[in-house]
GROMACS .gro file of C-alpha atoms in nm:
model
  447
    1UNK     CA    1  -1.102  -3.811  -3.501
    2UNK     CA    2  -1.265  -3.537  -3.688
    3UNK     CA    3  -1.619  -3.749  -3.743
    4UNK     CA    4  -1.589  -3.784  -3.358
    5UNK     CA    5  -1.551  -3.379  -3.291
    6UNK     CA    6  -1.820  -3.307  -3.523
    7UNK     CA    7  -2.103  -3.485  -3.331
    8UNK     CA    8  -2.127  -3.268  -3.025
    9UNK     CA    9  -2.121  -2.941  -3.266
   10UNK     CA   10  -2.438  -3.104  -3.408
   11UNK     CA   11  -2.567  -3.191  -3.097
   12UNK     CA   12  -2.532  -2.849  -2.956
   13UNK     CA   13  -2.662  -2.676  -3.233
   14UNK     CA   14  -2.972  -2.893  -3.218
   15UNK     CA   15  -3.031  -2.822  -2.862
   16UNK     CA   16  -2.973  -2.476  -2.909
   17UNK     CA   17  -3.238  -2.413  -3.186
   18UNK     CA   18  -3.485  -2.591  -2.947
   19UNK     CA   19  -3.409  -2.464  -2.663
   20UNK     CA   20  -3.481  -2.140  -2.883
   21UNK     CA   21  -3.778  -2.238  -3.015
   22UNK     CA   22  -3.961  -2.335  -2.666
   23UNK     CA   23  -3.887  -2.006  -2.558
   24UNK     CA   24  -4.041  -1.820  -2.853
   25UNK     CA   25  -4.354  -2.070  -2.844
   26UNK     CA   26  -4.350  -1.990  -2.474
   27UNK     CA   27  -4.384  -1.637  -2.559
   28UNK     CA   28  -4.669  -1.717  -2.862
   29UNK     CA   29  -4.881  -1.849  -2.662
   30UNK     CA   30  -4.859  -1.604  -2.371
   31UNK     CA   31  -4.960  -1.324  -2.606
   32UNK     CA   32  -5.272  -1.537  -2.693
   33UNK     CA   33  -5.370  -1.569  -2.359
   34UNK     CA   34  -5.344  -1.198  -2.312
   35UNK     CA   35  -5.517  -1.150  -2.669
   36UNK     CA   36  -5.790  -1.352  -2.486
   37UNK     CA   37  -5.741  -1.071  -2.168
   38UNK     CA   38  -5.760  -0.827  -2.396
   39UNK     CA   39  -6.084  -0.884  -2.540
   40UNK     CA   40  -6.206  -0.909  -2.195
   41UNK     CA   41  -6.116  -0.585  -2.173
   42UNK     CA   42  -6.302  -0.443  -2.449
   43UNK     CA   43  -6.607  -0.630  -2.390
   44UNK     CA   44  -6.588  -0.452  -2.052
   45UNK     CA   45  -6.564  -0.126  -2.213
   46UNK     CA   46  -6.866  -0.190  -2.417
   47UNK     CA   47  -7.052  -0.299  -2.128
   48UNK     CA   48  -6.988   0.083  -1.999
   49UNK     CA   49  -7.044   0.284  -2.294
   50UNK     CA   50  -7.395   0.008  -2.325
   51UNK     CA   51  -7.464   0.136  -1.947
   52UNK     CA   52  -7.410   0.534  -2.028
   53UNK     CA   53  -7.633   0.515  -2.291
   54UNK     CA   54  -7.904   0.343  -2.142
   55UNK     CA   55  -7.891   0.588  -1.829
   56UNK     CA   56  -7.874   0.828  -2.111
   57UNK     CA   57  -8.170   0.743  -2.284
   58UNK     CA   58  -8.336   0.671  -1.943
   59UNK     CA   59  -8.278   1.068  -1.876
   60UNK     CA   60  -8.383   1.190  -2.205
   61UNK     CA   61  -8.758   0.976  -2.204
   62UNK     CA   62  -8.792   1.143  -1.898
   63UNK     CA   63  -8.684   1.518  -2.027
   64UNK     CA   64  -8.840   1.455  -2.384
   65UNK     CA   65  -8.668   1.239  -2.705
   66UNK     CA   66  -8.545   1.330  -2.989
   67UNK     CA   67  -8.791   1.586  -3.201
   68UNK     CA   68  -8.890   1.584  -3.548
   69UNK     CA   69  -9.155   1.857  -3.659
   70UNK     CA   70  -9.346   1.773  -3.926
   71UNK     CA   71  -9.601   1.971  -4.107
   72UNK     CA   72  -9.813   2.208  -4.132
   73UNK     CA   73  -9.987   2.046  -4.346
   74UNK     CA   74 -10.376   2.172  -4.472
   75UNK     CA   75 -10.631   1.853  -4.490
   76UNK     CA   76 -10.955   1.895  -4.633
   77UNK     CA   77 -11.203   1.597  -4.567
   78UNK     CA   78 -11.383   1.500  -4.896
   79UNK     CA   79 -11.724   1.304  -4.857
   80UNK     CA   80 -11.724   1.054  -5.122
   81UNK     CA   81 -11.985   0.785  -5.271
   82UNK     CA   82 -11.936   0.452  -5.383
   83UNK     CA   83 -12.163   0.195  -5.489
   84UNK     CA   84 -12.057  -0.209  -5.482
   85UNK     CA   85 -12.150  -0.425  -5.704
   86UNK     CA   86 -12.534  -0.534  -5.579
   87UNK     CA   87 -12.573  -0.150  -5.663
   88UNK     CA   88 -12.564  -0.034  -5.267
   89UNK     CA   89 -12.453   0.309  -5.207
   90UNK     CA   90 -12.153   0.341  -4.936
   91UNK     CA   91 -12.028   0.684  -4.805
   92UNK     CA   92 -11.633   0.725  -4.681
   93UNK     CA   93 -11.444   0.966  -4.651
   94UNK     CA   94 -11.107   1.101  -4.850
   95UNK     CA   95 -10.857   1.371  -4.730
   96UNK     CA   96 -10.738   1.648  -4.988
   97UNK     CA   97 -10.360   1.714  -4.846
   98UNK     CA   98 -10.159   2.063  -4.952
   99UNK     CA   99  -9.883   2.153  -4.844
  100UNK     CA  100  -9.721   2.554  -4.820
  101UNK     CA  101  -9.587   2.751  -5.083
  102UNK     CA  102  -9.366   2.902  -4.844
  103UNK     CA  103  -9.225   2.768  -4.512
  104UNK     CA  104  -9.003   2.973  -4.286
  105UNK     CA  105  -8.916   2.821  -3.959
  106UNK     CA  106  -8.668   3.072  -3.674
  107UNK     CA  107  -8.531   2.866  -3.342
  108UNK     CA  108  -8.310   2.945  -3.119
  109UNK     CA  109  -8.168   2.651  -2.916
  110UNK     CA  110  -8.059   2.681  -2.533
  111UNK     CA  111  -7.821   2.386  -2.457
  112UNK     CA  112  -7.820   2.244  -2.126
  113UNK     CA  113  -7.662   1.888  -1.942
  114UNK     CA  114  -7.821   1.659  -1.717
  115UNK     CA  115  -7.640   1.432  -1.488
  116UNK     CA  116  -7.728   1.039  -1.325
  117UNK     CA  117  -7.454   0.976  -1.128
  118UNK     CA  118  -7.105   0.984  -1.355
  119UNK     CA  119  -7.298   1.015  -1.671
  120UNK     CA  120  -7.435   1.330  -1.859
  121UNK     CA  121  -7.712   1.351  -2.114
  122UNK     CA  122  -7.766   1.659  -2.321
  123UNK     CA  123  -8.071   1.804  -2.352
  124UNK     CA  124  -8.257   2.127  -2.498
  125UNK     CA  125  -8.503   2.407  -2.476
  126UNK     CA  126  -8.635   2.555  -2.815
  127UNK     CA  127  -8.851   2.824  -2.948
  128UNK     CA  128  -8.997   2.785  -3.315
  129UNK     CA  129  -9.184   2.993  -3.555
  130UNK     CA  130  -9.290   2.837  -3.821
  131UNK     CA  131  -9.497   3.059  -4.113
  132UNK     CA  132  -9.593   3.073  -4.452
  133UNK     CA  133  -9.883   3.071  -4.678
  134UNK     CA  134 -10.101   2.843  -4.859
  135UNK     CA  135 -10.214   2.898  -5.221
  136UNK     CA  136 -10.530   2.716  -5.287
  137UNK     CA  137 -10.707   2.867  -5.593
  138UNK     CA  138 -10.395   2.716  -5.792
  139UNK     CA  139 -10.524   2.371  -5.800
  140UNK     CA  140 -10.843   2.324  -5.991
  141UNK     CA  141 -11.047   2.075  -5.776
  142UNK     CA  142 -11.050   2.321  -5.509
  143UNK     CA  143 -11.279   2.489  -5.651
  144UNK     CA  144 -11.560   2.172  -5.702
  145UNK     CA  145 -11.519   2.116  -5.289
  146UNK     CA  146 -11.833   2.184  -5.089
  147UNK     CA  147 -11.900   2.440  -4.887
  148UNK     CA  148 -11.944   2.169  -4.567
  149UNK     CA  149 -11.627   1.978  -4.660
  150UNK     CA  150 -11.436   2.314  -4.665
  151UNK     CA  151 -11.539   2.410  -4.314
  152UNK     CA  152 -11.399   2.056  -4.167
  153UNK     CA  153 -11.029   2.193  -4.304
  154UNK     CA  154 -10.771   2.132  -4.006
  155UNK     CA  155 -10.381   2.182  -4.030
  156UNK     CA  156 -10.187   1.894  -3.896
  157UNK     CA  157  -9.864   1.987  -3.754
  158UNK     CA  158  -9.648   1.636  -3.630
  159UNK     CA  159  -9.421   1.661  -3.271
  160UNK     CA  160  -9.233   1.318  -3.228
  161UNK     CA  161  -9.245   1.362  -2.811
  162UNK     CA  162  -9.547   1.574  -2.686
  163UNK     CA  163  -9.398   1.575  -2.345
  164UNK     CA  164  -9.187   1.826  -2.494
  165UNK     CA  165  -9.423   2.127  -2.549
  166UNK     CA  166  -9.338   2.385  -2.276
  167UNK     CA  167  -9.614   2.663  -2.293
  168UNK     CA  168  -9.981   2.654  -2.492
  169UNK     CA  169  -9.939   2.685  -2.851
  170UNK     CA  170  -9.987   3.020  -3.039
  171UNK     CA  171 -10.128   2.971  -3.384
  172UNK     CA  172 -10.290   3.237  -3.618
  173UNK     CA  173 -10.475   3.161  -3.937
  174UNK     CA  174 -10.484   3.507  -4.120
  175UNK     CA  175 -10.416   3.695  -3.822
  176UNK     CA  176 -10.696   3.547  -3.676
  177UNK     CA  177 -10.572   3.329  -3.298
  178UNK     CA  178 -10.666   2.968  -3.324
  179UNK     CA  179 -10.704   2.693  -3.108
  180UNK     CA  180 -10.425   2.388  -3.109
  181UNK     CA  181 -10.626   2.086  -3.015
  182UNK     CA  182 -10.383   1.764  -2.929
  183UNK     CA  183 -10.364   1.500  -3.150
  184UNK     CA  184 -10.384   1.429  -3.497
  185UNK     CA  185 -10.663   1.260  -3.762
  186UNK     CA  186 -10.314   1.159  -3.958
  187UNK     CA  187 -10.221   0.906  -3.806
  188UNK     CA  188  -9.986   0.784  -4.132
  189UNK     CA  189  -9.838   1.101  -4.187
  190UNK     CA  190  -9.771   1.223  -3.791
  191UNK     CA  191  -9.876   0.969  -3.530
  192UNK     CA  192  -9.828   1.242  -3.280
  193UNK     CA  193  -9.878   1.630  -3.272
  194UNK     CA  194 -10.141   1.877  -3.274
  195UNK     CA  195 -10.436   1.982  -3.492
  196UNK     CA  196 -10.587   2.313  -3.539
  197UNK     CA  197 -10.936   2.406  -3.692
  198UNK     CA  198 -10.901   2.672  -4.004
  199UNK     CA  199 -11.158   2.801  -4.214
  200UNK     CA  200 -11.122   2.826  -4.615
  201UNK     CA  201 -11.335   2.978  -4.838
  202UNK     CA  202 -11.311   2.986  -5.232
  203UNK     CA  203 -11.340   3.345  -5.246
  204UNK     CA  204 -11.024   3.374  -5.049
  205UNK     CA  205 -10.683   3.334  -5.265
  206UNK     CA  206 -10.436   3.338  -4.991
  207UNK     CA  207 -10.381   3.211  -4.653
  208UNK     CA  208 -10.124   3.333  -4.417
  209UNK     CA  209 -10.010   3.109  -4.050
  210UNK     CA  210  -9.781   3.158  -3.819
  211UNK     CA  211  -9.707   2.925  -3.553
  212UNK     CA  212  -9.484   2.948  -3.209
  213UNK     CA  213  -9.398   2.619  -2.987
  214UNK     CA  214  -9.191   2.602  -2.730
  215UNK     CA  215  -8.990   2.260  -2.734
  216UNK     CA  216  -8.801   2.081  -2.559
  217UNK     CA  217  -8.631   1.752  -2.615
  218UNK     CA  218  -8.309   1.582  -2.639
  219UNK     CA  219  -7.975   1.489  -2.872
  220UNK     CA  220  -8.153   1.611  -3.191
  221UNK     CA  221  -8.399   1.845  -3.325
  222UNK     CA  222  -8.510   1.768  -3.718
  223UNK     CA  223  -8.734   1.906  -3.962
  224UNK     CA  224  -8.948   1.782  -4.287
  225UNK     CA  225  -8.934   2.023  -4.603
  226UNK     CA  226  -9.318   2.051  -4.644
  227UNK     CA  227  -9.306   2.388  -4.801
  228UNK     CA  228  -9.260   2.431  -5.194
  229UNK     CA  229  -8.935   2.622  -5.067
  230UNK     CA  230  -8.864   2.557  -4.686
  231UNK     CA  231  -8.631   2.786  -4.548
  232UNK     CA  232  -8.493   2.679  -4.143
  233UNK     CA  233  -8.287   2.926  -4.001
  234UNK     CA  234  -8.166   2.792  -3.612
  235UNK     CA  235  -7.920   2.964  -3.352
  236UNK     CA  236  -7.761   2.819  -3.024
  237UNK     CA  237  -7.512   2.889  -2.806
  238UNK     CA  238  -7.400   2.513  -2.837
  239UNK     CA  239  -7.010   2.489  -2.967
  240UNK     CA  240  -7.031   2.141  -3.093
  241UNK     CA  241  -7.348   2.053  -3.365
  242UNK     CA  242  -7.361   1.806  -3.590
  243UNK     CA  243  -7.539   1.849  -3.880
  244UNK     CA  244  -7.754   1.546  -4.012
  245UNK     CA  245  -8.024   1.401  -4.224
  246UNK     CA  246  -8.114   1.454  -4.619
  247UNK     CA  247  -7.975   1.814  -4.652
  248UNK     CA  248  -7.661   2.004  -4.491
  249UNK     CA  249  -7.728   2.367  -4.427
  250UNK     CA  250  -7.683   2.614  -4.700
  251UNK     CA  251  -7.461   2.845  -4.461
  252UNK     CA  252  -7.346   2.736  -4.117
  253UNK     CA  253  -7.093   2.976  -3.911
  254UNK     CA  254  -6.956   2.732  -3.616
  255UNK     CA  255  -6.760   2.919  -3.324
  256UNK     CA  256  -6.705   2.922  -2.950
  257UNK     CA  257  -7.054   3.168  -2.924
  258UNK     CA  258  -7.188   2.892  -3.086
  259UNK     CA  259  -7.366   2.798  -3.415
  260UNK     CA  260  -7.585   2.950  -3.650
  261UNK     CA  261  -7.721   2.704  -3.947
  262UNK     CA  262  -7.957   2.815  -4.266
  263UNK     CA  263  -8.110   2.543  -4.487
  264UNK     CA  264  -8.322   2.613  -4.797
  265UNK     CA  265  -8.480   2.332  -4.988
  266UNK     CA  266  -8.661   2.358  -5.280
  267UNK     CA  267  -8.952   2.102  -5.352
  268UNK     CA  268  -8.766   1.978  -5.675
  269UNK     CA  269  -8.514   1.824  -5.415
  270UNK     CA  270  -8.780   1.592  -5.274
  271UNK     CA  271  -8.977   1.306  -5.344
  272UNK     CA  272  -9.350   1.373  -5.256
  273UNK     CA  273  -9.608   1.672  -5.432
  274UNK     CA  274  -9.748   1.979  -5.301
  275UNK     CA  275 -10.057   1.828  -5.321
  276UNK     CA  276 -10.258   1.425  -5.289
  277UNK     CA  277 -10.516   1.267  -5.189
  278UNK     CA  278 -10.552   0.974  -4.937
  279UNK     CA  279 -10.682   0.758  -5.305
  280UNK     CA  280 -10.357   0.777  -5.469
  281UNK     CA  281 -10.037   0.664  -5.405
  282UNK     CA  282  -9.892   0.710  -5.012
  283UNK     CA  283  -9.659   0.973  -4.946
  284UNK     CA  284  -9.623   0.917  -4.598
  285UNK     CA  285  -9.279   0.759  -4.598
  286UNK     CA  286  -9.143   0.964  -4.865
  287UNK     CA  287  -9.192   1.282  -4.665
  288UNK     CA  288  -9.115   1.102  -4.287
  289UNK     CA  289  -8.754   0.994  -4.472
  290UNK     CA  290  -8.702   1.389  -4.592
  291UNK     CA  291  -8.574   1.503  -4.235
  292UNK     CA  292  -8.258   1.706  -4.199
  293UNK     CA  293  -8.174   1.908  -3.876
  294UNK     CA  294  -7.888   1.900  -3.619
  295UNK     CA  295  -7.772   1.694  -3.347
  296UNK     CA  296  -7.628   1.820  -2.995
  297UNK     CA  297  -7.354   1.557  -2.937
  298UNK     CA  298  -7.099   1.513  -2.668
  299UNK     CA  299  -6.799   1.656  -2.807
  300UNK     CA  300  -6.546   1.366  -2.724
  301UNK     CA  301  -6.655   0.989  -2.679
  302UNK     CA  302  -6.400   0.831  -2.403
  303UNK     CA  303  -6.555   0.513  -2.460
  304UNK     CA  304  -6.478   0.463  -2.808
  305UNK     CA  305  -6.117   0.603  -2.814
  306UNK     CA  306  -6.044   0.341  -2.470
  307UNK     CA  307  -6.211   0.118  -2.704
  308UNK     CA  308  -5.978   0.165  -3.003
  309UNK     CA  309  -5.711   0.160  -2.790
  310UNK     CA  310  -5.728  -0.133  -2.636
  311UNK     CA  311  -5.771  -0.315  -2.943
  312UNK     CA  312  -5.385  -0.217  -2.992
  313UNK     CA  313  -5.315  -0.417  -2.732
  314UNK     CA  314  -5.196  -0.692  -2.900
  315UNK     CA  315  -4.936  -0.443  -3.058
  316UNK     CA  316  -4.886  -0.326  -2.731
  317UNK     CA  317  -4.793  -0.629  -2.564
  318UNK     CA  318  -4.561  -0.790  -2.885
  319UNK     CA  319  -4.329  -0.473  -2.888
  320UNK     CA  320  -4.314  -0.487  -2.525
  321UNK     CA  321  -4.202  -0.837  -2.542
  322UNK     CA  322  -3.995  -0.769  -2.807
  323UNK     CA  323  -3.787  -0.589  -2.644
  324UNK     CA  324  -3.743  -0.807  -2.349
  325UNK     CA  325  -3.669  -1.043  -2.586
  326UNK     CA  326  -3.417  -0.898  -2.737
  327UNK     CA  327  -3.264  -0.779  -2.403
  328UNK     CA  328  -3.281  -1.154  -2.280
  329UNK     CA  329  -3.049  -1.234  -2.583
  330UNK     CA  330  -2.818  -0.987  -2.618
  331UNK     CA  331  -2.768  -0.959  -2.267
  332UNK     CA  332  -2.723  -1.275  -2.160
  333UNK     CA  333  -3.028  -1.260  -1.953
  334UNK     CA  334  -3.300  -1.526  -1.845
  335UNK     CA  335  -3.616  -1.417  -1.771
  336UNK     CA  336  -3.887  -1.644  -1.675
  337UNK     CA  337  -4.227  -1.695  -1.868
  338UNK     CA  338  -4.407  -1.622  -1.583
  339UNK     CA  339  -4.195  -1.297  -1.547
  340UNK     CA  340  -4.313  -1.220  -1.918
  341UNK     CA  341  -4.685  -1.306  -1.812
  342UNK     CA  342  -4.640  -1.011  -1.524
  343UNK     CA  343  -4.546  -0.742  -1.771
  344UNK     CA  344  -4.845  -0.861  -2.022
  345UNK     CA  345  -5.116  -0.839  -1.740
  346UNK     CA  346  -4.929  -0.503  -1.655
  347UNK     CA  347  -4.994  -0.390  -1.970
  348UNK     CA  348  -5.372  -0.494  -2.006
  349UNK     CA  349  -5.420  -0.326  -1.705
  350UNK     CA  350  -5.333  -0.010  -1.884
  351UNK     CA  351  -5.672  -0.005  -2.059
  352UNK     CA  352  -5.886  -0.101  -1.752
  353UNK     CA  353  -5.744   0.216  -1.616
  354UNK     CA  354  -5.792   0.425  -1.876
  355UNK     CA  355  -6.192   0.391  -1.932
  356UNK     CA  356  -6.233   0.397  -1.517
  357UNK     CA  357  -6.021   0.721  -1.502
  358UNK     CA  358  -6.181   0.869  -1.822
  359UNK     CA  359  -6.520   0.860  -1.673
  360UNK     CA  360  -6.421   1.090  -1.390
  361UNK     CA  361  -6.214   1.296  -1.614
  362UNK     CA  362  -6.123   1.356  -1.992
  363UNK     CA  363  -5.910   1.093  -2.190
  364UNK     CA  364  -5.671   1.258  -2.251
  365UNK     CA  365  -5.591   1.338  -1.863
  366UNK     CA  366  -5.666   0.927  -1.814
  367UNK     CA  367  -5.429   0.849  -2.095
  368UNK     CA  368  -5.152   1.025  -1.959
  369UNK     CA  369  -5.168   0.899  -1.584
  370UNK     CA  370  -5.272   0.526  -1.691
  371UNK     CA  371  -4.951   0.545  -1.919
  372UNK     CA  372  -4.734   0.706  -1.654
  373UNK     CA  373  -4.847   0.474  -1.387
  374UNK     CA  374  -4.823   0.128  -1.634
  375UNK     CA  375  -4.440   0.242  -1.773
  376UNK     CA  376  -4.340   0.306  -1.406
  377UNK     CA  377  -4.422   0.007  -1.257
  378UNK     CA  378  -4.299  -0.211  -1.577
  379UNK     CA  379  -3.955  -0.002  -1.602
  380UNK     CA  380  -3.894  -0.058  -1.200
  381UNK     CA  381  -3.952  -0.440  -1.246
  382UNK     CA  382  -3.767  -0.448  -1.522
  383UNK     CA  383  -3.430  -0.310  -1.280
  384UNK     CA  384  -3.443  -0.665  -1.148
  385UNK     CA  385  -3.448  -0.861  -1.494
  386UNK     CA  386  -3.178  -0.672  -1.677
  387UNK     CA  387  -2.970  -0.598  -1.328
  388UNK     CA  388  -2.843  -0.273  -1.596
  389UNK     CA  389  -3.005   0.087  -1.547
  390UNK     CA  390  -2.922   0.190  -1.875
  391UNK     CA  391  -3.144  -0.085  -2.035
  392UNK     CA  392  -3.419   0.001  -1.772
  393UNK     CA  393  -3.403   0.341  -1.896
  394UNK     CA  394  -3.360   0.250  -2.263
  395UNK     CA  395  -3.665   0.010  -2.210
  396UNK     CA  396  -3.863   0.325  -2.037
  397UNK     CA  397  -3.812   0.550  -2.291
  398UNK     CA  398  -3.939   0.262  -2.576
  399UNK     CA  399  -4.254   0.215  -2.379
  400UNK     CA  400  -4.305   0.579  -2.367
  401UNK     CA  401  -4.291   0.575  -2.740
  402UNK     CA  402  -4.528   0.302  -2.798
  403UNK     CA  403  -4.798   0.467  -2.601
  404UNK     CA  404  -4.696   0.851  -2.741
  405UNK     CA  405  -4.738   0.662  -3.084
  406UNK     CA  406  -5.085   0.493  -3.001
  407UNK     CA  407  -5.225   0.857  -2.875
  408UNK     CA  408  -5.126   1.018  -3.151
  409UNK     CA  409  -5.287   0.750  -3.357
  410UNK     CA  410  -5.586   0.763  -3.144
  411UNK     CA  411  -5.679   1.140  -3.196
  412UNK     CA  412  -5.585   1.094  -3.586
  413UNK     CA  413  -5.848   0.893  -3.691
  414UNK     CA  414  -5.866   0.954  -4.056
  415UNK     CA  415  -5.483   0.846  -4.056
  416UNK     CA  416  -5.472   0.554  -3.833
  417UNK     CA  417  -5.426   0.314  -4.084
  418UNK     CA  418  -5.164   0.502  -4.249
  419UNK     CA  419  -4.970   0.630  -3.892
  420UNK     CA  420  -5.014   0.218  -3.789
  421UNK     CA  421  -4.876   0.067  -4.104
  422UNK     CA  422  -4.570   0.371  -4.146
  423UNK     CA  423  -4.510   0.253  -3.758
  424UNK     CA  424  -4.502  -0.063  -3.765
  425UNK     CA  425  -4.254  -0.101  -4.077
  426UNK     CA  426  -3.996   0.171  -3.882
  427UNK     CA  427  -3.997  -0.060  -3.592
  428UNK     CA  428  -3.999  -0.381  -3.799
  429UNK     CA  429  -3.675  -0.199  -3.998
  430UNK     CA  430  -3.499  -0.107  -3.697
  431UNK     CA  431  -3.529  -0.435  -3.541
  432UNK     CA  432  -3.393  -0.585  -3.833
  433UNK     CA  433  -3.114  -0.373  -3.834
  434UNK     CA  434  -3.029  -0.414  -3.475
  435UNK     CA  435  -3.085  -0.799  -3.462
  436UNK     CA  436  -2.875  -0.826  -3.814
  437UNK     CA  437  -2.550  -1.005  -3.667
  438UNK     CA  438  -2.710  -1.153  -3.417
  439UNK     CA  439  -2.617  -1.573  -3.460
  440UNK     CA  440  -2.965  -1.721  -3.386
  441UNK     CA  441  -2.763  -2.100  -3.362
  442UNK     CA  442  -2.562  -1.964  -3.106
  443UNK     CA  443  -2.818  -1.865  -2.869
  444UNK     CA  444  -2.916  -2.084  -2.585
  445UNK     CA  445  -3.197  -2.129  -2.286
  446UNK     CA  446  -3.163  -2.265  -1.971
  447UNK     CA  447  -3.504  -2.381  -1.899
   0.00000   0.00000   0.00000
């Protein structure tokens, strides 16, 4: 009689961890599918941020690019003889380069922001001075050149975008006014700028310039340390620089006026010489890989924090179901799969909203009424499933915390790893704890 009473316990229990097990694989592969959804999602993200910054780029070619000023730099053509091996005689020509003993460059940057529809590019208006002087009489073949190879001298200065030059360009070669003439002979060196005529003399030890351009261009304005010491001093009302390239600024004073940065670099903290010639070894891409300057950046990037977030989704979703879970089996309550795959879509929809309201507002703004909006429809469906209030409420307030946690995440990005991990063992504790006397043989599903 006992053997007989034992078999239906058996029987039961079997049916009961299946019936359990269907449900959770169910469940499993739901969340895959909406892993697959939310990738989607992100790819569709990236597809938007791709689109701003090709309109973005689109605007800027038109304004002017990015600008990188390179020079001056003093070039002295040297006429040179060689003779090949039948004994002919060829004639080419070498360029002497120096660079300043002393470079000093002022500009004051006006900020402004260009819009294509529901994107904005920022762009910018500069004026520069650039001065210093050249020693020549320091270096000792200066004083072997020819008289006709000394009158060919030309300063090179390099501009990345020449749409950008406003107004004519003001250039004075010991106080005397020179001419800018566009383009340049150095084509390794600056493949785009001006070039201006200048007349040395061996009798003459020191030679004094001062240059003004007015610039404009686009996200970043950069500079090469030509001078033996360089010293860039720039001002803008612009709240929100970023500093970039080979050197930081010396001193930089960042405040709601705006910013004032002040570099000085020394020639011992590069890798070219004050002085070459075209013969020996190339300097061009030492000096064109010397830049430093600033960027003008969009303070916040919407497209990367809805990006970030949805790639919690999958954390998203699993607590959500979680709890419905849990609900389902503590309560007594059957909820469908398909029921499940409602709240999941709900929730992917979250992040869809949030990158088309953040482009017409700022995330944060689109974070809160995307969560809002998501947690209020879930929590009303959920009346129906649990047929209890207090668990709708209960289950309201949890979602509220999952998406108060992943903001707070979001705008701590240094300490996402940490806030994730520390948030994901609390909840992994507490379910334990809750679920501790729950008997998992005992449960059963209806299916």
């Amino acid at each position: 009689m006992e053997n007989k009473q034992q078999k239906p316990v058996k029987k039961e229990k079997k049916w009961t961890q299946s019936s359990l097990m269907v449900k959770i694989g169910i469940i499993g592969i739901l969340m895959v599918w909406l892993l697959l959804l939310s990738v989607m999602i992100q790819s569709i993200i990236e597809e938007r941020e791709e689109l701003k910054d090709s309109v973005t780029r689109e605007v800027s070619s038109k304004w002017a690019e990015q600008q990188q000023i390179k020079g001056p730099i003093l070039t002295i053509p040297l006429s040179m003889v060689k003779t090949d091996k039948e004994g002919n005689k060829q004639e080419y020509t070498e360029y002497w380069h120096v660079l300043p003993e002393h470079l000093k460059i002022n500009g004051n940057l006006t900020s402004e922001t260009l819009h294509r529809g529901i994107y904005d590019a920022i762009v910018y208006r500069s004026k520069l001075k650039l001065s210093g002087i050249f020693h020549l009489k320091k270096y000792p073949n200066f004083m072997g050149l020819k008289k006709r190879e000394l009158d060919q001298a030309f300063i090179t200065v390099g501009i990345s975008d020449l749409k950008g030059i406003e107004e004519e360009i003001k250039a004075n070669w010991n106080d005397v006014h020179k001419r800018a003439n566009p383009g340049t002979k150095l084509s390794q060196l600056a493949s785009s700028g001006f070039t201006i005529p200048v007349k040395v003399s061996q009798e003459q030890k020191e030679y004094h310039f001062d240059i003004e351009i007015d610039l404009q261009g686009s996200k970043n304005l950069s500079f090469l340390p030509v001078g033996a010491v360089t010293e860039v001093e720039l001002q803008s009302p612009y709240t929100a620089p970023s500093f970039t390239g080979e050197f930081l600024p010396d001193f930089r004073e960042v405040s709601e006026n705006g910013f004032i940065a002040r570099w000085k670099v020394l020639k011992l903290n590069r890798n070219f010489p004050q002085m070459w010639t075209t013969k020996g070894v190339d300097y061009s891409k030492n000096i064109n890989h010397s830049d430093f300057g600033v960027d003008l950046i969009i303070q916040a990037d919407d497209y990367q924090k809805s990006l970030r977030s949805a790639k919690y989704g999958i954390l998203t979703i699993g607590l959500t179901f979680l709890i419905f879970f849990l609900v389902e089996v503590v309560n007594k309550t059957q909820i469908h799969p398909l029921q499940y795959a409602m709240v999941g879509v709900a929730l992917c929809l979250f992040y869809t909203l949030l990158v088309a309201i953040s482009e017409h507002s700022s995330f944060n703004i689109a974070f809160g009424i995307s969560a809002v909006a998501i947690v209020s429809m879930i929590s009303l469906y959920s009346v129906t499933l649990f047929h209890k209030w207090k668990l709708s409420l209960m289950l309201m307030t949890f979602l509220y915390g999952i998406f108060s946690f992943l903001f707070i995440t979001l705008q701590m990005v240094d300490y996402a790893l940490l806030m994730g991990s520390v948030g994901l063992t609390v909840i992994l504790g507490l379910t334990m704890f809750f679920t501790r006397k729950i008997d998992w043989y005992q449960i059963s599903f209806k299916q």
